[in-house]
Amino acid sequence: MTKKEIKTKNLDTLAAYHEGLCRQPRLRQLFLELTLKCNEHCFHCGSGCAADLPHGLPLEDYKKLLREVKEEFGNRLLIAVTGGEPLLYPDFFPLVEYIHELGFPWGMTSNATLITKDVARHLKEAGMYSISLSIDGLEETHDRYRGLKGAYRKGMEGMQNLIDEDEFVVMVTTVVNHENIKELDELYRIFDATDINEWRLTGIEPIGRAEQVPQMHLTPEDNRWLMEFIRDKRQQGRPVEYSCCHFLGLEYEAEVRDWYFLCNAGVYVAGVLTNGDVTACLDIPHHPRTIQGNIYETPFAEIWRDRFEIYRRPLSELNETCRSCPEAKWCRGGSTHSWDFEHDRQKICMKGVLF
């Protein structure tokens, strides 16, 4: 069989699997948005986080939720704590220690600026499994994007403190835009000299504050260059990967990441926002159609079992252009976080860009 025939067969198999998954979803990852506070002010932040925004639920409410989740789903699913900057949550360590006590694997996202040697050691003692750190350019660029002088230096020091503990899966995530794409070669040389487990590249998305800077969005040429950059590094055996976002066509599916596109929102992934609202992936904009309930009104397990209808049908069914597309059975309308729920259309479609 040719590579194209193999990919087509695999994508057909995945499409059939997804149909079954929509009927019987499997919760594998639960995100907890601990806070909207952040010590940085990133121009592209999808959640619009800032220093003066609120924290999430009280510690005891998180504990109650986690006990319910363990009772209903067991403790093999990954608990992912995020923000804002989750380390700013006042009861961060009591919470993650409780997650560990319940036997859940857990990970976090962080800008890494607050990860001192002592914090890294405490994370190890609390049983953290994995962490995704954000570095979005070389020093001047990163500091400017993040609105914090010294963010790059502190972030890189935080990364090294984690590596020195030799205990975690350490992933660095870079949000690529029309400007910093020129720095990827140099960033690659920097990260290749470290012991990180993975460098994950994702394009800037038209959500949150990034919607206000269309001049920074990737052009078609940028997207094609980025795919070739990642594929080249992977062919060299380097741990560089494109994010889970977007169907990339037969040319790049299973070439720039380990497997084929499947939006996990609502079939594998759920999230609890700072006010107790339940959604799927936390990158999805808050909208009456995307919020499925609130844990103060309905038990989480009931929300997961009985709602999430919008996530468990192909988004392509909601739009005539998507519905009539030959790739719809594989793409299913694309990533949920970039879907425009006001107009039922996809904001980012790689058709005509990559294929």
CSV table of N, CA, C and O in Angstrom, one decimal, residues 177-298:
chain,number,residue,atom,x,y,z
A,177,ASN,N,3.6,32.8,15.8
A,177,ASN,CA,2.8,33.8,15.1
A,177,ASN,C,3.7,34.3,13.9
A,177,ASN,O,4.8,33.8,13.6
A,178,HIS,N,3.1,35.3,13.2
A,178,HIS,CA,3.8,35.7,12.0
A,178,HIS,C,5.1,36.4,12.2
A,178,HIS,O,6.0,36.4,11.3
A,179,GLU,N,5.4,36.8,13.4
A,179,GLU,CA,6.6,37.5,13.8
A,179,GLU,C,7.7,36.5,14.3
A,179,GLU,O,8.8,36.4,13.8
A,180,ASN,N,7.3,35.7,15.4
A,180,ASN,CA,8.3,34.9,16.0
A,180,ASN,C,8.6,33.6,15.3
A,180,ASN,O,9.5,32.9,15.7
A,181,ILE,N,7.9,33.3,14.2
A,181,ILE,CA,8.3,32.2,13.4
A,181,ILE,C,9.7,32.2,12.9
A,181,ILE,O,10.4,31.2,12.7
A,182,LYS,N,10.2,33.5,12.8
A,182,LYS,CA,11.6,33.7,12.3
A,182,LYS,C,12.6,33.2,13.4
A,182,LYS,O,13.8,33.1,13.1
A,183,GLU,N,12.2,33.0,14.6
A,183,GLU,CA,13.1,32.7,15.7
A,183,GLU,C,13.1,31.2,16.0
A,183,GLU,O,13.8,30.7,16.9
A,184,LEU,N,12.3,30.4,15.2
A,184,LEU,CA,12.2,29.0,15.6
A,184,LEU,C,13.5,28.2,15.4
A,184,LEU,O,13.8,27.3,16.2
A,185,ASP,N,14.3,28.6,14.4
A,185,ASP,CA,15.6,27.8,14.2
A,185,ASP,C,16.5,28.0,15.4
A,185,ASP,O,17.1,27.1,15.9
A,186,GLU,N,16.6,29.2,15.9
A,186,GLU,CA,17.4,29.5,17.1
A,186,GLU,C,16.8,28.9,18.4
A,186,GLU,O,17.5,28.3,19.2
A,187,LEU,N,15.5,28.9,18.5
A,187,LEU,CA,14.8,28.3,19.7
A,187,LEU,C,15.1,26.8,19.6
A,187,LEU,O,15.3,26.2,20.7
A,188,TYR,N,15.1,26.2,18.4
A,188,TYR,CA,15.3,24.8,18.3
A,188,TYR,C,16.7,24.4,18.8
A,188,TYR,O,16.9,23.5,19.6
A,189,ARG,N,17.7,25.3,18.5
A,189,ARG,CA,19.1,25.0,18.9
A,189,ARG,C,19.1,25.1,20.4
A,189,ARG,O,19.9,24.3,21.1
A,190,ILE,N,18.4,26.0,21.0
A,190,ILE,CA,18.4,26.2,22.5
A,190,ILE,C,17.8,24.9,23.1
A,190,ILE,O,18.3,24.3,24.1
A,191,PHE,N,16.6,24.6,22.7
A,191,PHE,CA,15.9,23.5,23.3
A,191,PHE,C,16.5,22.1,23.1
A,191,PHE,O,16.5,21.2,23.9
A,192,ASP,N,17.1,22.0,21.9
A,192,ASP,CA,17.8,20.7,21.6
A,192,ASP,C,19.0,20.4,22.5
A,192,ASP,O,19.4,19.3,22.6
A,193,ALA,N,19.5,21.5,23.1
A,193,ALA,CA,20.6,21.3,24.0
A,193,ALA,C,20.2,21.0,25.4
A,193,ALA,O,21.0,20.9,26.3
A,194,THR,N,18.8,21.0,25.7
A,194,THR,CA,18.3,20.7,27.0
A,194,THR,C,17.8,19.3,27.0
A,194,THR,O,17.8,18.5,26.0
A,195,ASP,N,17.3,18.9,28.2
A,195,ASP,CA,16.7,17.5,28.4
A,195,ASP,C,15.2,17.6,28.5
A,195,ASP,O,14.6,16.7,29.2
A,196,ILE,N,14.6,18.5,27.8
A,196,ILE,CA,13.1,18.5,27.8
A,196,ILE,C,12.6,17.3,27.0
A,196,ILE,O,13.3,16.7,26.1
A,197,ASN,N,11.4,16.8,27.3
A,197,ASN,CA,10.9,15.7,26.6
A,197,ASN,C,10.2,16.0,25.3
A,197,ASN,O,10.2,15.1,24.4
A,198,GLU,N,9.7,17.2,25.2
A,198,GLU,CA,9.0,17.6,23.9
A,198,GLU,C,9.0,19.1,23.7
A,198,GLU,O,8.8,19.8,24.7
A,199,TRP,N,9.1,19.5,22.5
A,199,TRP,CA,8.9,20.9,22.2
A,199,TRP,C,7.6,20.9,21.3
A,199,TRP,O,7.6,20.3,20.2
A,200,ARG,N,6.6,21.5,21.8
A,200,ARG,CA,5.3,21.5,21.1
A,200,ARG,C,5.0,22.9,20.5
A,200,ARG,O,5.0,23.9,21.2
A,201,LEU,N,4.7,22.9,19.2
A,201,LEU,CA,4.5,24.2,18.5
A,201,LEU,C,3.0,24.2,18.1
A,201,LEU,O,2.4,23.3,17.6
A,202,THR,N,2.4,25.4,18.3
A,202,THR,CA,1.0,25.6,18.0
A,202,THR,C,0.9,27.0,17.4
A,202,THR,O,1.5,27.9,17.8
A,203,GLY,N,0.0,27.1,16.4
A,203,GLY,CA,-0.2,28.4,15.8
A,203,GLY,C,-1.0,29.3,16.7
A,203,GLY,O,-1.9,28.8,17.4
A,204,ILE,N,-0.8,30.6,16.6
A,204,ILE,CA,-1.7,31.5,17.3
A,204,ILE,C,-3.1,31.3,16.8
A,204,ILE,O,-3.4,31.1,15.7
A,205,GLU,N,-4.1,31.3,17.8
A,205,GLU,CA,-5.5,31.1,17.5
A,205,GLU,C,-6.3,32.3,17.6
A,205,GLU,O,-6.1,33.1,18.5
A,206,PRO,N,-7.4,32.5,16.8
A,206,PRO,CA,-8.2,33.7,16.9
A,206,PRO,C,-9.2,33.6,18.0
A,206,PRO,O,-10.4,33.6,17.8
A,207,ILE,N,-8.7,33.5,19.3
A,207,ILE,CA,-9.5,33.4,20.5
A,207,ILE,C,-8.9,34.4,21.5
A,207,ILE,O,-7.8,34.6,21.5
A,208,GLY,N,-9.8,34.8,22.4
A,208,GLY,CA,-9.3,35.7,23.5
A,208,GLY,C,-8.7,37.0,22.9
A,208,GLY,O,-9.1,37.5,21.9
A,209,ARG,N,-7.6,37.4,23.6
A,209,ARG,CA,-6.9,38.7,23.1
A,209,ARG,C,-6.3,38.5,21.7
A,209,ARG,O,-6.1,39.5,21.0
A,210,ALA,N,-6.0,37.3,21.3
A,210,ALA,CA,-5.3,37.2,20.0
A,210,ALA,C,-6.3,37.5,18.9
A,210,ALA,O,-5.8,37.8,17.7
A,211,GLU,N,-7.6,37.6,19.1
A,211,GLU,CA,-8.5,38.0,18.0
A,211,GLU,C,-8.3,39.4,17.7
A,211,GLU,O,-8.6,39.9,16.6
A,212,GLN,N,-7.7,40.2,18.6
A,212,GLN,CA,-7.5,41.7,18.3
A,212,GLN,C,-6.2,42.0,17.5
A,212,GLN,O,-6.0,43.2,17.3
A,213,VAL,N,-5.5,41.0,17.2
A,213,VAL,CA,-4.2,41.2,16.5
A,213,VAL,C,-4.1,40.4,15.2
A,213,VAL,O,-3.2,39.5,15.1
A,214,PRO,N,-5.0,40.6,14.3
A,214,PRO,CA,-5.0,39.7,13.1
A,214,PRO,C,-3.6,39.8,12.3
A,214,PRO,O,-3.3,38.8,11.6
A,215,GLN,N,-2.9,40.9,12.4
A,215,GLN,CA,-1.6,41.0,11.8
A,215,GLN,C,-0.6,40.0,12.3
A,215,GLN,O,0.4,39.8,11.6
A,216,MET,N,-0.8,39.4,13.4
A,216,MET,CA,0.1,38.5,14.0
A,216,MET,C,-0.3,37.0,13.7
A,216,MET,O,0.5,36.1,14.0
A,217,HIS,N,-1.4,36.8,13.0
A,217,HIS,CA,-1.8,35.5,12.7
A,217,HIS,C,-1.0,34.9,11.6
A,217,HIS,O,-0.4,35.6,10.8
A,218,LEU,N,-0.9,33.6,11.5
A,218,LEU,CA,0.0,32.9,10.5
A,218,LEU,C,-0.7,33.1,9.1
A,218,LEU,O,-1.9,32.9,8.9
A,219,THR,N,0.2,33.3,8.1
A,219,THR,CA,-0.3,33.3,6.8
A,219,THR,C,-0.2,31.9,6.2
A,219,THR,O,0.4,31.0,6.9
A,220,PRO,N,-0.8,31.7,5.1
A,220,PRO,CA,-0.7,30.3,4.5
A,220,PRO,C,0.7,29.9,4.3
A,220,PRO,O,1.1,28.7,4.6
A,221,GLU,N,1.6,30.8,3.9
A,221,GLU,CA,3.0,30.5,3.7
A,221,GLU,C,3.7,30.2,5.1
A,221,GLU,O,4.5,29.2,5.2
A,222,ASP,N,3.3,30.9,6.1
A,222,ASP,CA,3.8,30.6,7.5
A,222,ASP,C,3.4,29.2,7.9
A,222,ASP,O,4.2,28.4,8.4
A,223,ASN,N,2.1,28.8,7.7
A,223,ASN,CA,1.7,27.5,8.0
A,223,ASN,C,2.4,26.4,7.3
A,223,ASN,O,2.8,25.4,7.9
A,224,ARG,N,2.6,26.6,6.0
A,224,ARG,CA,3.3,25.5,5.3
A,224,ARG,C,4.8,25.4,5.7
A,224,ARG,O,5.3,24.3,5.8
A,225,TRP,N,5.4,26.6,6.0
A,225,TRP,CA,6.8,26.5,6.5
A,225,TRP,C,6.9,25.8,7.8
A,225,TRP,O,7.8,25.0,8.0
A,226,LEU,N,5.9,26.1,8.7
A,226,LEU,CA,5.9,25.5,10.0
A,226,LEU,C,5.8,24.0,9.9
A,226,LEU,O,6.5,23.3,10.6
A,227,MET,N,4.9,23.5,9.1
A,227,MET,CA,4.7,22.1,8.9
A,227,MET,C,6.0,21.4,8.4
A,227,MET,O,6.4,20.3,8.9
A,228,GLU,N,6.7,22.0,7.5
A,228,GLU,CA,7.9,21.5,6.9
A,228,GLU,C,9.0,21.5,8.0
A,228,GLU,O,9.8,20.6,8.1
A,229,PHE,N,9.1,22.6,8.8
A,229,PHE,CA,10.0,22.7,9.9
A,229,PHE,C,9.9,21.6,10.9
A,229,PHE,O,10.8,20.9,11.2
A,230,ILE,N,8.6,21.3,11.3
A,230,ILE,CA,8.4,20.2,12.3
A,230,ILE,C,8.7,18.9,11.7
A,230,ILE,O,9.3,18.0,12.3
A,231,ARG,N,8.2,18.6,10.4
A,231,ARG,CA,8.4,17.3,9.8
A,231,ARG,C,9.9,17.0,9.7
A,231,ARG,O,10.4,15.9,9.9
A,232,ASP,N,10.7,18.1,9.3
A,232,ASP,CA,12.1,17.9,9.1
A,232,ASP,C,12.8,17.5,10.5
A,232,ASP,O,13.6,16.5,10.5
A,233,LYS,N,12.4,18.1,11.5
A,233,LYS,CA,13.0,17.8,12.8
A,233,LYS,C,12.6,16.4,13.3
A,233,LYS,O,13.4,15.7,13.9
A,234,ARG,N,11.3,16.0,13.0
A,234,ARG,CA,10.9,14.7,13.4
A,234,ARG,C,11.5,13.6,12.6
A,234,ARG,O,11.8,12.5,13.2
A,235,GLN,N,11.8,13.9,11.4
A,235,GLN,CA,12.5,12.9,10.6
A,235,GLN,C,14.0,12.7,11.1
A,235,GLN,O,14.6,11.7,10.8
A,236,GLN,N,14.5,13.7,11.8
A,236,GLN,CA,15.8,13.6,12.4
A,236,GLN,C,15.7,12.9,13.8
A,236,GLN,O,16.7,12.7,14.5
A,237,GLY,N,14.5,12.5,14.2
A,237,GLY,CA,14.3,11.9,15.5
A,237,GLY,C,14.2,12.8,16.6
A,237,GLY,O,14.3,12.4,17.8
A,238,ARG,N,13.9,14.1,16.4
A,238,ARG,CA,13.8,15.1,17.4
A,238,ARG,C,12.4,15.2,18.0
A,238,ARG,O,11.4,15.0,17.2
A,239,PRO,N,12.2,15.4,19.3
A,239,PRO,CA,10.9,15.4,19.9
A,239,PRO,C,10.2,16.8,19.7
A,239,PRO,O,9.9,17.5,20.6
A,240,VAL,N,9.9,17.1,18.4
A,240,VAL,CA,9.2,18.3,18.1
A,240,VAL,C,7.9,17.9,17.5
A,240,VAL,O,7.8,16.9,16.8
A,241,GLU,N,6.8,18.6,17.9
A,241,GLU,CA,5.5,18.1,17.6
A,241,GLU,C,4.6,19.3,17.4
A,241,GLU,O,4.7,20.4,18.0
A,242,TYR,N,3.7,19.2,16.4
A,242,TYR,CA,2.6,20.2,16.2
A,242,TYR,C,1.5,19.9,17.2
A,242,TYR,O,1.3,18.7,17.6
A,243,SER,N,0.8,20.9,17.6
A,243,SER,CA,-0.3,20.7,18.6
A,243,SER,C,-1.4,19.8,18.1
A,243,SER,O,-1.4,19.4,16.9
A,244,CYS,N,-2.3,19.5,19.0
A,244,CYS,CA,-3.5,18.6,18.6
A,244,CYS,C,-4.5,19.3,17.7
A,244,CYS,O,-5.5,18.7,17.3
A,245,CYS,N,-4.3,20.6,17.4
A,245,CYS,CA,-5.3,21.4,16.7
A,245,CYS,C,-5.3,21.0,15.2
A,245,CYS,O,-4.3,20.8,14.5
A,246,HIS,N,-6.5,21.0,14.6
A,246,HIS,CA,-6.8,21.1,13.2
A,246,HIS,C,-6.5,19.8,12.4
A,246,HIS,O,-5.4,19.2,12.6
A,247,PHE,N,-7.3,19.5,11.5
A,247,PHE,CA,-7.1,18.5,10.5
A,247,PHE,C,-6.1,19.0,9.4
A,247,PHE,O,-6.4,20.1,8.9
A,248,LEU,N,-5.0,18.3,9.1
A,248,LEU,CA,-3.9,18.9,8.3
A,248,LEU,C,-3.8,18.3,6.9
A,248,LEU,O,-2.9,18.6,6.2
A,249,GLY,N,-4.8,17.4,6.6
A,249,GLY,CA,-4.7,16.8,5.2
A,249,GLY,C,-3.8,15.6,5.2
A,249,GLY,O,-3.0,15.4,6.1
A,250,LEU,N,-3.9,14.9,4.1
A,250,LEU,CA,-3.1,13.6,4.0
A,250,LEU,C,-1.6,13.9,3.9
A,250,LEU,O,-0.8,13.1,4.3
A,251,GLU,N,-1.2,15.1,3.5
A,251,GLU,CA,0.2,15.4,3.4
A,251,GLU,C,0.9,15.5,4.8
A,251,GLU,O,2.1,15.0,4.9
A,252,TYR,N,0.2,16.0,5.8
A,252,TYR,CA,0.8,16.2,7.0
A,252,TYR,C,0.3,15.4,8.2
A,252,TYR,O,0.9,15.4,9.3
A,253,GLU,N,-0.9,14.8,8.1
A,253,GLU,CA,-1.4,14.0,9.2
A,253,GLU,C,-0.4,12.9,9.4
A,253,GLU,O,0.0,12.2,8.5
A,254,ALA,N,-0.2,12.6,10.7
A,254,ALA,CA,0.8,11.6,11.2
A,254,ALA,C,2.2,11.8,10.7
A,254,ALA,O,3.0,11.0,10.8
A,255,GLU,N,2.5,13.1,10.3
A,255,GLU,CA,3.8,13.5,9.9
A,255,GLU,C,4.4,14.5,10.9
A,255,GLU,O,5.6,14.4,11.2
A,256,VAL,N,3.6,15.3,11.4
A,256,VAL,CA,4.0,16.4,12.3
A,256,VAL,C,3.6,16.2,13.8
A,256,VAL,O,3.9,17.0,14.7
A,257,ARG,N,2.8,15.1,14.0
A,257,ARG,CA,2.5,14.7,15.4
A,257,ARG,C,2.4,13.2,15.3
A,257,ARG,O,2.3,12.6,14.2
A,258,ASP,N,2.2,12.5,16.5
A,258,ASP,CA,2.3,11.1,16.5
A,258,ASP,C,1.2,10.4,15.8
A,258,ASP,O,1.4,9.2,15.4
A,259,TRP,N,0.0,11.0,15.8
A,259,TRP,CA,-1.1,10.3,15.3
A,259,TRP,C,-2.0,11.2,14.5
A,259,TRP,O,-1.6,12.3,14.1
A,260,TYR,N,-3.3,10.9,14.2
A,260,TYR,CA,-4.1,11.6,13.4
A,260,TYR,C,-5.0,12.5,14.2
A,260,TYR,O,-5.3,12.3,15.4
A,261,PHE,N,-5.6,13.6,13.5
A,261,PHE,CA,-6.4,14.6,14.2
A,261,PHE,C,-7.7,14.0,14.8
A,261,PHE,O,-8.4,13.2,14.1
A,262,LEU,N,-7.9,14.3,16.1
A,262,LEU,CA,-9.1,13.9,16.7
A,262,LEU,C,-9.3,15.0,17.8
A,262,LEU,O,-8.5,15.0,18.8
A,263,CYS,N,-10.4,15.8,17.7
A,263,CYS,CA,-10.7,16.8,18.8
A,263,CYS,C,-11.2,16.0,20.0
A,263,CYS,O,-12.3,15.3,19.9
A,264,ASN,N,-10.5,16.1,21.1
A,264,ASN,CA,-10.9,15.3,22.3
A,264,ASN,C,-12.0,16.0,23.1
A,264,ASN,O,-12.5,15.4,24.1
A,265,ALA,N,-12.4,17.2,22.8
A,265,ALA,CA,-13.4,18.0,23.6
A,265,ALA,C,-14.7,17.2,23.8
A,265,ALA,O,-15.3,16.8,22.8
A,266,GLY,N,-15.0,16.9,25.0
A,266,GLY,CA,-16.3,16.4,25.3
A,266,GLY,C,-16.4,14.9,25.1
A,266,GLY,O,-17.4,14.3,25.5
A,267,VAL,N,-15.4,14.2,24.5
A,267,VAL,CA,-15.4,12.8,24.4
A,267,VAL,C,-14.3,12.1,25.2
A,267,VAL,O,-14.5,11.1,25.8
A,268,TYR,N,-13.2,12.8,25.4
A,268,TYR,CA,-12.1,12.4,26.3
A,268,TYR,C,-11.9,13.5,27.4
A,268,TYR,O,-11.4,13.1,28.4
A,269,VAL,N,-12.2,14.7,27.1
A,269,VAL,CA,-11.8,15.8,27.9
A,269,VAL,C,-12.9,16.7,28.4
A,269,VAL,O,-13.9,17.0,27.7
A,270,ALA,N,-12.9,17.0,29.7
A,270,ALA,CA,-13.8,18.0,30.3
A,270,ALA,C,-13.0,19.0,31.1
A,270,ALA,O,-11.9,18.7,31.5
A,271,GLY,N,-13.6,20.1,31.4
A,271,GLY,CA,-13.0,21.1,32.2
A,271,GLY,C,-14.0,21.8,33.1
A,271,GLY,O,-15.1,22.0,32.8
A,272,VAL,N,-13.5,22.3,34.3
A,272,VAL,CA,-14.3,23.0,35.3
A,272,VAL,C,-13.6,24.4,35.4
A,272,VAL,O,-12.5,24.5,35.7
A,273,LEU,N,-14.4,25.4,35.1
A,273,LEU,CA,-14.0,26.8,35.1
A,273,LEU,C,-13.9,27.4,36.5
A,273,LEU,O,-14.4,26.7,37.5
A,274,THR,N,-13.4,28.6,36.7
A,274,THR,CA,-13.2,29.1,38.0
A,274,THR,C,-14.5,29.4,38.8
A,274,THR,O,-14.5,29.4,40.0
A,275,ASN,N,-15.6,29.4,38.0
A,275,ASN,CA,-16.9,29.6,38.7
A,275,ASN,C,-17.7,28.4,38.9
A,275,ASN,O,-18.9,28.4,39.3
A,276,GLY,N,-17.1,27.2,38.5
A,276,GLY,CA,-17.8,25.9,38.6
A,276,GLY,C,-18.5,25.5,37.4
A,276,GLY,O,-19.1,24.4,37.3
A,277,ASP,N,-18.5,26.4,36.3
A,277,ASP,CA,-19.1,25.9,35.1
A,277,ASP,C,-18.3,24.8,34.4
A,277,ASP,O,-17.1,24.7,34.6
A,278,VAL,N,-19.1,23.9,33.8
A,278,VAL,CA,-18.4,22.7,33.2
A,278,VAL,C,-18.5,22.9,31.6
A,278,VAL,O,-19.5,23.2,31.0
A,279,THR,N,-17.3,22.7,31.1
A,279,THR,CA,-17.1,22.7,29.6
A,279,THR,C,-16.2,21.6,29.2
A,279,THR,O,-16.1,20.6,30.0
A,280,ALA,N,-15.7,21.7,28.0
A,280,ALA,CA,-14.8,20.6,27.6
A,280,ALA,C,-13.4,21.2,27.7
A,280,ALA,O,-12.9,21.5,28.7
A,281,CYS,N,-12.6,21.2,26.6
A,281,CYS,CA,-11.3,21.8,26.6
A,281,CYS,C,-11.4,23.3,27.0
A,281,CYS,O,-12.3,24.0,26.6
A,282,LEU,N,-10.5,23.8,27.9
A,282,LEU,CA,-10.6,25.1,28.4
A,282,LEU,C,-10.3,26.2,27.4
A,282,LEU,O,-10.4,27.4,27.7
A,283,ASP,N,-9.7,25.8,26.2
A,283,ASP,CA,-9.5,26.8,25.2
A,283,ASP,C,-10.8,27.2,24.4
A,283,ASP,O,-10.8,28.2,23.7
A,284,ILE,N,-11.8,26.5,24.6
A,284,ILE,CA,-13.1,26.7,23.9
A,284,ILE,C,-13.7,28.0,24.5
A,284,ILE,O,-13.9,28.1,25.7
A,285,PRO,N,-14.0,29.0,23.7
A,285,PRO,CA,-14.7,30.2,24.2
A,285,PRO,C,-16.0,29.9,25.0
A,285,PRO,O,-16.7,29.0,24.6
A,286,HIS,N,-16.2,30.7,26.0
A,286,HIS,CA,-17.4,30.5,26.8
A,286,HIS,C,-18.6,31.0,26.1
A,286,HIS,O,-18.6,32.2,25.6
A,287,HIS,N,-19.6,30.2,25.9
A,287,HIS,CA,-20.8,30.5,25.2
A,287,HIS,C,-21.9,29.6,25.7
A,287,HIS,O,-21.7,28.5,26.3
A,288,PRO,N,-23.2,30.1,25.7
A,288,PRO,CA,-24.3,29.3,26.2
A,288,PRO,C,-24.3,27.9,25.6
A,288,PRO,O,-24.8,27.0,26.3
A,289,ARG,N,-23.8,27.7,24.4
A,289,ARG,CA,-23.9,26.4,23.8
A,289,ARG,C,-22.7,25.5,24.3
A,289,ARG,O,-22.7,24.3,24.2
A,290,THR,N,-21.6,26.1,24.7
A,290,THR,CA,-20.4,25.3,25.1
A,290,THR,C,-20.4,25.0,26.6
A,290,THR,O,-19.8,24.1,27.0
A,291,ILE,N,-21.1,25.8,27.4
A,291,ILE,CA,-21.1,25.6,28.9
A,291,ILE,C,-22.3,24.6,29.1
A,291,ILE,O,-23.4,24.8,28.7
A,292,GLN,N,-22.0,23.5,29.8
A,292,GLN,CA,-22.9,22.4,29.9
A,292,GLN,C,-23.6,22.3,31.2
A,292,GLN,O,-24.5,21.5,31.4
A,293,GLY,N,-23.2,23.1,32.2
A,293,GLY,CA,-23.9,23.1,33.5
A,293,GLY,C,-22.9,23.7,34.5
A,293,GLY,O,-21.8,24.2,34.1
A,294,ASN,N,-23.2,23.5,35.8
A,294,ASN,CA,-22.4,24.0,36.8
A,294,ASN,C,-22.4,23.0,38.0
A,294,ASN,O,-23.5,22.5,38.3
A,295,ILE,N,-21.2,22.8,38.5
A,295,ILE,CA,-21.2,21.7,39.6
A,295,ILE,C,-21.9,22.1,40.8
A,295,ILE,O,-22.2,21.2,41.7
A,296,TYR,N,-22.2,23.4,41.0
A,296,TYR,CA,-23.0,23.8,42.2
A,296,TYR,C,-24.5,23.5,42.0
A,296,TYR,O,-25.3,23.6,43.0
A,297,GLU,N,-24.9,23.2,40.8
A,297,GLU,CA,-26.3,22.9,40.5
A,297,GLU,C,-26.5,21.5,40.1
A,297,GLU,O,-27.6,20.9,40.4
A,298,THR,N,-25.6,20.8,39.5
A,298,THR,CA,-25.7,19.5,39.0
A,298,THR,C,-24.4,18.7,39.2
A,298,THR,O,-23.4,19.3,38.9
